[in-house]
Coordinates of C-alpha atoms and ligand atoms in Angstrom, one line a residue:
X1 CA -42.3 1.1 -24.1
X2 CA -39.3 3.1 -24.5
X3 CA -35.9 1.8 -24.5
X4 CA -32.6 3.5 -23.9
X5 CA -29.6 2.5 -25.0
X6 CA -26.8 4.3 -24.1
X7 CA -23.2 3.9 -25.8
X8 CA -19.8 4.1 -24.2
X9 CA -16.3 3.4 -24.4
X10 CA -12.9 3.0 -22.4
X11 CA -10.8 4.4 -24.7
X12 CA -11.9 7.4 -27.2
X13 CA -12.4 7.0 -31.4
X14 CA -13.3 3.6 -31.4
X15 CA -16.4 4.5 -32.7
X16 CA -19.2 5.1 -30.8
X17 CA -20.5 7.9 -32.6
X18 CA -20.7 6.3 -35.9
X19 CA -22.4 3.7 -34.5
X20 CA -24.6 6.0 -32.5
X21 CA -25.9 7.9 -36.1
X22 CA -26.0 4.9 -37.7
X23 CA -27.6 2.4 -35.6
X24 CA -29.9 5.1 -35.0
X25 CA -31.2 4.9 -39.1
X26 CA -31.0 0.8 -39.0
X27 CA -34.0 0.6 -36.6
X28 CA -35.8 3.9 -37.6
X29 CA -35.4 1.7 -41.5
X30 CA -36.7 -1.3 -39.1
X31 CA -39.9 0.4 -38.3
X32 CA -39.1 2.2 -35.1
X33 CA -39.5 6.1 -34.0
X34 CA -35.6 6.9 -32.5
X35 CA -34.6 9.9 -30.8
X36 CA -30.6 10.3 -30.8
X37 CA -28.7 12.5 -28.1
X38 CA -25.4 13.8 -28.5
X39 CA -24.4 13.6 -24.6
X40 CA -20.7 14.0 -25.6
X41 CA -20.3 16.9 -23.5
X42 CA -17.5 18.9 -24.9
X43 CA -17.0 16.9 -27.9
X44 CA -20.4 16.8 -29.8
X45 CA -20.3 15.8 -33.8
X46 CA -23.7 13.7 -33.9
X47 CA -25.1 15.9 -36.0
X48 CA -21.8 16.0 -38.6
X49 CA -22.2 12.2 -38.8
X50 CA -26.0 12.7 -39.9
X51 CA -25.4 15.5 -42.5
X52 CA -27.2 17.9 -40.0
X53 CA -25.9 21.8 -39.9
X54 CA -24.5 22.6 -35.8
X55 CA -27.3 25.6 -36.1
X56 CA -29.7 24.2 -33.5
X57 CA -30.2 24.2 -29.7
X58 CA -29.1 21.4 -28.0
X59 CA -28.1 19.8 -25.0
X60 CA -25.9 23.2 -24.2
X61 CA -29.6 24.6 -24.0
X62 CA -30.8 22.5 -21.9
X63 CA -28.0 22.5 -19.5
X64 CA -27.8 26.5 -19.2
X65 CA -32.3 26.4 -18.8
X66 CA -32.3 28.1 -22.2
X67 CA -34.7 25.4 -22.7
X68 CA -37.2 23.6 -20.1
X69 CA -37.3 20.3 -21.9
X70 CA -35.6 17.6 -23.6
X71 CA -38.5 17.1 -25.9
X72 CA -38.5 20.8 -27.3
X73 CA -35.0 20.2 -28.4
X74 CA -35.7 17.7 -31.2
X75 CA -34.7 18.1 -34.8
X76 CA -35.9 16.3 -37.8
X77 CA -33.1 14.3 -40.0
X78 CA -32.0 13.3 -43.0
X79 CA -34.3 9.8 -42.0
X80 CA -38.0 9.1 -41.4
X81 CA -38.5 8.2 -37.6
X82 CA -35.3 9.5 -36.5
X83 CA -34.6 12.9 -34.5
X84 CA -31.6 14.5 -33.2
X85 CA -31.3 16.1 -29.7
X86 CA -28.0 18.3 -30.8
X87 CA -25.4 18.5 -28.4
X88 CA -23.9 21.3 -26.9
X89 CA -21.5 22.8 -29.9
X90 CA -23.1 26.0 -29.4
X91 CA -21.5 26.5 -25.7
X92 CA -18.3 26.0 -23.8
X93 CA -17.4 24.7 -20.3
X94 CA -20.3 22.2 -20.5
X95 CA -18.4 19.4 -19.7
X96 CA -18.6 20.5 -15.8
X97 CA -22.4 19.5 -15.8
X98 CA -23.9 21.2 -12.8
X99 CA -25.3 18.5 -10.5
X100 CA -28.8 19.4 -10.6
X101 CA -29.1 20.0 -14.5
X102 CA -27.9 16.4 -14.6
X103 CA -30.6 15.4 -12.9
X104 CA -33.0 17.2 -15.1
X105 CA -31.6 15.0 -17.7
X106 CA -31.3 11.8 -16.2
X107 CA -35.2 12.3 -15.0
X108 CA -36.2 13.6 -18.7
X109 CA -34.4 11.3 -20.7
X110 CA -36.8 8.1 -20.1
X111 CA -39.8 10.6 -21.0
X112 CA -38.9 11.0 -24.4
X113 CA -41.6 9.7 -26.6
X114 CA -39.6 6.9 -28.8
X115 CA -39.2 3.4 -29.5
X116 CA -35.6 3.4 -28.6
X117 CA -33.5 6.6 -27.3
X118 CA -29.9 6.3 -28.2
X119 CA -27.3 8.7 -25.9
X120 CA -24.3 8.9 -27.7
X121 CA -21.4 9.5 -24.5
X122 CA -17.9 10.7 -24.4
X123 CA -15.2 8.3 -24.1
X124 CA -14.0 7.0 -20.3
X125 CA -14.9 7.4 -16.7
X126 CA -15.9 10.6 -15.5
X127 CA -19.2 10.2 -12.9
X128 CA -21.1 11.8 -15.5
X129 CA -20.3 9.6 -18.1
X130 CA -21.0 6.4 -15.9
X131 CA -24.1 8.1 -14.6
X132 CA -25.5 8.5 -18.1
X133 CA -24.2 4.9 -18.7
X134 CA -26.6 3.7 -16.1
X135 CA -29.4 4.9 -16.6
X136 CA -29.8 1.8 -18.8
X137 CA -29.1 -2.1 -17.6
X138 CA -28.3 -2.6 -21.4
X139 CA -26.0 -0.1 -22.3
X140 CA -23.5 -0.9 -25.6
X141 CA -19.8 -0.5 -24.7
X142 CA -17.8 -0.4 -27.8
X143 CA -14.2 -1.4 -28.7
X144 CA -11.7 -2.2 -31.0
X145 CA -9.8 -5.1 -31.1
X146 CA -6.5 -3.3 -30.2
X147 CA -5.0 -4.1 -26.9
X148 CA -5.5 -0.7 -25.2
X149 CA -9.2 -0.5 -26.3
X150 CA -9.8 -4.1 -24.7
X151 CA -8.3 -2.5 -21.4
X152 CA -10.0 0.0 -21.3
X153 CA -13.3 -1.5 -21.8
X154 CA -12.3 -3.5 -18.7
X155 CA -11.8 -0.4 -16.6
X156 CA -14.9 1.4 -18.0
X157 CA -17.0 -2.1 -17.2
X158 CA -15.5 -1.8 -13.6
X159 CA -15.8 1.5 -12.8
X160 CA -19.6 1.6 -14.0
X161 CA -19.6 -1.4 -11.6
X162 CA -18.6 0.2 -8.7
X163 CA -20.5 3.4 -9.7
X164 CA -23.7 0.9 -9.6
X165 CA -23.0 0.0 -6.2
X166 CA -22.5 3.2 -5.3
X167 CA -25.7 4.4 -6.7
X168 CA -27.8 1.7 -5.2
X169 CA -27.6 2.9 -1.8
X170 CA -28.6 6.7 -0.3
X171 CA -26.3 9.3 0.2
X172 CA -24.8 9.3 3.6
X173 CA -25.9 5.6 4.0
X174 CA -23.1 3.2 5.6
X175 CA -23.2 0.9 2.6
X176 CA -22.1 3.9 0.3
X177 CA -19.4 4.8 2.9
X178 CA -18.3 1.3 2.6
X179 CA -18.2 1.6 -1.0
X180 CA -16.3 5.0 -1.2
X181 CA -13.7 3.4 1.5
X182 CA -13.3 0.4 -0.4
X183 CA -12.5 2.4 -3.8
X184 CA -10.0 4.3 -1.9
X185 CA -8.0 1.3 -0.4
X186 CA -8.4 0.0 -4.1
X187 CA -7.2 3.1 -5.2
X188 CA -4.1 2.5 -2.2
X189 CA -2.8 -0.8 -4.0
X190 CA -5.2 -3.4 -2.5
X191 CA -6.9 -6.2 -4.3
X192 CA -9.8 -6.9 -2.9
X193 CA -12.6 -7.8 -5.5
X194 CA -15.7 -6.5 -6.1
X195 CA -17.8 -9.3 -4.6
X196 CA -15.9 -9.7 -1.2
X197 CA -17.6 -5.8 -1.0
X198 CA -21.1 -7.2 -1.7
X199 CA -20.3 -9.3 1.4
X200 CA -18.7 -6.4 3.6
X201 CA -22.2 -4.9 2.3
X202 CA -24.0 -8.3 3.6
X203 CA -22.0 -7.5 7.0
X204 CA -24.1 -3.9 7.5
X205 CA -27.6 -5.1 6.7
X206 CA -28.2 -8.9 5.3
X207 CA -30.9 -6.8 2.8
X208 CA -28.3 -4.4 1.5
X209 CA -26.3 -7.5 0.4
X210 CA -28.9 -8.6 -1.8
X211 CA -29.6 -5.1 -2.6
X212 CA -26.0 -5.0 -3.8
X213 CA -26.3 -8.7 -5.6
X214 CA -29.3 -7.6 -7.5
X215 CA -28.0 -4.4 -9.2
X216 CA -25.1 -6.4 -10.3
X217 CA -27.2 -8.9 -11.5
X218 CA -29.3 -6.9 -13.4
X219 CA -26.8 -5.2 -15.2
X220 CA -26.2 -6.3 -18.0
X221 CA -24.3 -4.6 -20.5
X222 CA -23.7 -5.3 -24.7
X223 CA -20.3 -5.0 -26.1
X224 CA -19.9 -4.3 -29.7
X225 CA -16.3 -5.1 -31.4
X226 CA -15.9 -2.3 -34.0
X227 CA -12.7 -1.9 -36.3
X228 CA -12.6 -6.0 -37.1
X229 CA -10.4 -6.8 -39.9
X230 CA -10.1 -10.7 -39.4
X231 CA -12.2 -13.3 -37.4
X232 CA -9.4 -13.6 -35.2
X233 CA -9.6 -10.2 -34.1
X234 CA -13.5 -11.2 -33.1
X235 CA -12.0 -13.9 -31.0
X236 CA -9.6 -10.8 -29.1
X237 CA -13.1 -10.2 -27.2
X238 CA -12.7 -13.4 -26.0
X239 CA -9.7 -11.8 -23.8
X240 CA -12.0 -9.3 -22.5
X241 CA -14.8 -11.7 -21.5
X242 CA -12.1 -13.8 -19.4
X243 CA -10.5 -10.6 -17.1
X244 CA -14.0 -9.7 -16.5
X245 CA -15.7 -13.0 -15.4
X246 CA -12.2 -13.7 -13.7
X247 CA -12.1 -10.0 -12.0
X248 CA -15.6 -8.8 -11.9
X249 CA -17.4 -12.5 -11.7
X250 CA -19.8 -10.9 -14.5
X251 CA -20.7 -12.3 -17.8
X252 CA -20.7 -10.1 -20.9
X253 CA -22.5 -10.9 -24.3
X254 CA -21.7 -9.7 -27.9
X255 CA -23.9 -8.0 -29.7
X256 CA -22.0 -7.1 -32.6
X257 CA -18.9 -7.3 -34.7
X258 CA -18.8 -4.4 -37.3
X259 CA -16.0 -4.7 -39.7
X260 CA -13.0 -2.0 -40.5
X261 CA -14.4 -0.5 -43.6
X262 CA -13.4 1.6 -46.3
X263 CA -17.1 3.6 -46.7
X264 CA -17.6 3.6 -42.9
X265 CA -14.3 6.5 -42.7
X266 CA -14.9 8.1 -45.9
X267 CA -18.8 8.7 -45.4
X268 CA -18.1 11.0 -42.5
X269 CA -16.3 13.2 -44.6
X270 CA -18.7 13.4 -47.1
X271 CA -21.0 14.8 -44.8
X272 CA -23.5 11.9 -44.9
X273 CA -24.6 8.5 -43.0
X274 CA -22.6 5.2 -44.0
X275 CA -26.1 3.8 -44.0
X276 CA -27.8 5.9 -46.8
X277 CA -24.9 6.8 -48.6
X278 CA -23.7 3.1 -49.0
X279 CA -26.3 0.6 -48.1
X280 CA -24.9 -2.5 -49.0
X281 CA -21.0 -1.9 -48.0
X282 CA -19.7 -4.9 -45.2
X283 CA -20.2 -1.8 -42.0
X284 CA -23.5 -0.8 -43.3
X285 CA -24.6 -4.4 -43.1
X286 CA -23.7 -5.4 -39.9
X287 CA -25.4 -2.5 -38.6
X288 CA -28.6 -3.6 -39.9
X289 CA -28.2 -6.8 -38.6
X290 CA -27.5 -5.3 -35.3
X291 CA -30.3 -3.2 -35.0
X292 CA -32.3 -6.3 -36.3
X293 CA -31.0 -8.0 -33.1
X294 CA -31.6 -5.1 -30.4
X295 CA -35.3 -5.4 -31.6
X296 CA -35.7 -9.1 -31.1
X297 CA -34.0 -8.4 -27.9
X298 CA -34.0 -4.9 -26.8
X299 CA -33.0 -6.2 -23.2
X300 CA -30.6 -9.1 -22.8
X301 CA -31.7 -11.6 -20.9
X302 CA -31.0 -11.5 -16.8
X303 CA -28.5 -14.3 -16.7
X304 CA -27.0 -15.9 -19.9
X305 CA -24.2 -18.0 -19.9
X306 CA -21.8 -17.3 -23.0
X307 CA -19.0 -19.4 -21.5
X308 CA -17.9 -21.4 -24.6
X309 CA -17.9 -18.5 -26.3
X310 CA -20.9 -19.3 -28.4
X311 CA -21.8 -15.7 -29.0
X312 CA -18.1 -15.0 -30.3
X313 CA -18.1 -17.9 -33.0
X314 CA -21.7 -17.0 -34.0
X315 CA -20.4 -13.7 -34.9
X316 CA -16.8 -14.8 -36.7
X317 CA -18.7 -17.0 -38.8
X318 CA -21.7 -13.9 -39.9
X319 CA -18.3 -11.6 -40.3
X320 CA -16.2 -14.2 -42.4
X321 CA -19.6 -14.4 -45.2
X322 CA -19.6 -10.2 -45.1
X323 CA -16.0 -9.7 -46.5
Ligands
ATP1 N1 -15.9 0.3 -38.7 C1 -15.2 1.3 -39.1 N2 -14.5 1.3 -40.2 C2 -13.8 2.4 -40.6 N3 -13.8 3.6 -40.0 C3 -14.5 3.7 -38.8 C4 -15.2 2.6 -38.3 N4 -15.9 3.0 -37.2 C5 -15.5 4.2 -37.0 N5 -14.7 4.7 -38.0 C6 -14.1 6.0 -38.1 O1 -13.3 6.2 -36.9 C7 -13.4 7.6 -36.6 C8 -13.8 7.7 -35.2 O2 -15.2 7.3 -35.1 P1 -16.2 8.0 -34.0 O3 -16.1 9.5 -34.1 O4 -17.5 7.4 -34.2 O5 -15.5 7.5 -32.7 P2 -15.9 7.9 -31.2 O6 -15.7 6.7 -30.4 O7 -17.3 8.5 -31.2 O8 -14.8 9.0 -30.8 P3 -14.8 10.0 -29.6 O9 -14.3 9.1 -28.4 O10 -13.8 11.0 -29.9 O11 -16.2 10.5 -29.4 C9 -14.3 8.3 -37.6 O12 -13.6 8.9 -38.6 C10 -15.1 7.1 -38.1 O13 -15.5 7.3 -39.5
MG2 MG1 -17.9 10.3 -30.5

């Protein structure tokens, strides 16, 4: 059974990319076939981070039905079991994806023949980012510990939120008017929360409330804290996990805490994965130990309760014996 995984973030370079490449190698090392796609429309440098020369079709290919399939895209890398689906360095203007190739993609992505298929987004909250976003339950959102990054995770969680409810009914349906109108009032200065809409939702159609209740449910996203330096800076996701249980009544868990490292900025530059260039360096280990985890659990289970912050300590205490 395949398993995406795609990773975003509120605010850009916190990141996502480096994870994305590198992650990617942990559990192709672990065993598993992996197919990485550079969906950073606009911005793609997958391939840099994997030593790979921007000479082959990607995504931009795809996108302008220079190619008919996904599948025909992929490239062979640097590591056994991992392939790249380029992105679209080869074109400009990609970043206004045409509805219907984004469909294409959305229905092709979950085809791909791999263990796990890792989408590697651009930063914030366009509909296309959010829509790549879900087409997993178990997306990883990635931050720093910095104040601004935590924010913005927060605004990328809700929006994705809203999206999802958005998504779950049909076009034209009264529950998505609903939705739409209560974004705009939102948007007019009002703060009504997300779950007194899952009731205004109840109001049309008992059903569509559940309908509404369930998505949210089910979606169940994994942040990782990148950029650590100290344990306390692990315990700044503790911040985040409050404003969104107070605002969004939603429970997050931790996946990961991957510390600031000296190897993990330089490798880029040397043209070549923090994983096989330094192995044992603090990053490179947590990384393993993180793809270690997603295997055990590629899907986190529907309802856990992290409210004494168990997750959070677990992870100080495994970042404290790294450095
Ligand atoms: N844990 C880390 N320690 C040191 N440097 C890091 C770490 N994680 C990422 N970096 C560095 O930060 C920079 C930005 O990383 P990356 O390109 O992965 O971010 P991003 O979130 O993908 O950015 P964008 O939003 O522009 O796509 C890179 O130079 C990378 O090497
Ligand atoms: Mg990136």
């Amino acid at each position: 059974m395949q398993h995406l995984i795609p990773i975003a973030s509120g605010k850009g370079g916190v990141g996502k990319t480096l994870l994305a490449a590198n992650l990617g190698i942990a559990l192709a090392q672990q065993g598993k076939t992996v197919v990485l796609v550079d969906l950073d429309l606009g911005g793609s440098n997958l391939h840099t981070l994997l030593g790979i020369r921007n000479s082959h079709p990607g995504i931009g290919h795809f996108i302008y039905k220079q190619a008919e399939t996904l599948e025909e895209l992929l490239v062979e890398t640097p590591q056994q079991r991992l392939f790249l689906i380029p992105g679209d360095g080869l074109f400009c203007g990609t970043a206004n994806l045409p509805f219907h190739r984004k469909q294409a993609i959305l229905k092709q992505l979950p085809e791909i023949p791999a263990d796990f298929i890792i989408l590697d987004l651009g930063s914030g909250t366009t509909y296309n980012t959010l829509d790549l976003f879900l087409t997993s339950s178990a997306g990883l959102l990635v931050t720093s510990p910095d104040t601004t990054a935590i924010l913005n995770a927060y605004s990328f969680l809700k929006s994705a939120m809203f999206r999802l409810l958005q998504r779950s009914f049909p076009a034209k349906s009264a529950e998505r008017h609903l939705v739409l109108d209560f974004l705009q009032q939102k948007m007019e200065g009002s703060s009504l929360h997300i779950q007194e809409l899952v009731t205004r939702i109840r109001g049309i159609h008992p059903e569509s409330g559940d309908r509404a209740r369930d998505a949210l449910g089910q979606f169940r996203p994994r942040v990782v804290m990148n950029m650590g330096r100290t344990a306390q800076d692990i315990g700044l996701g503790g911040r985040l996990r409050k404003v969104v249980q107070d605002n969004l009544k939603s429970g997050i868990e931790f996946i990961a805490c991957l510390p600031q490292d000296e190897m993990a900025s330089r490798s880029p530059l040397e043209r070549s994965p923090t994983l096989l260039r330094y192995p044992e360096c603090p990053y490179s280990r947590s990384i393993a130990h993180c793809a270690h985890r997603i295997i055990q659990e590629p899907a986190p289970p529907p309802a856990p309760l992290f409210e004494d912050d168990q997750d959070l300590q677990e992870l100080a205490q495994r970042f404290e014996s790294l450095l």
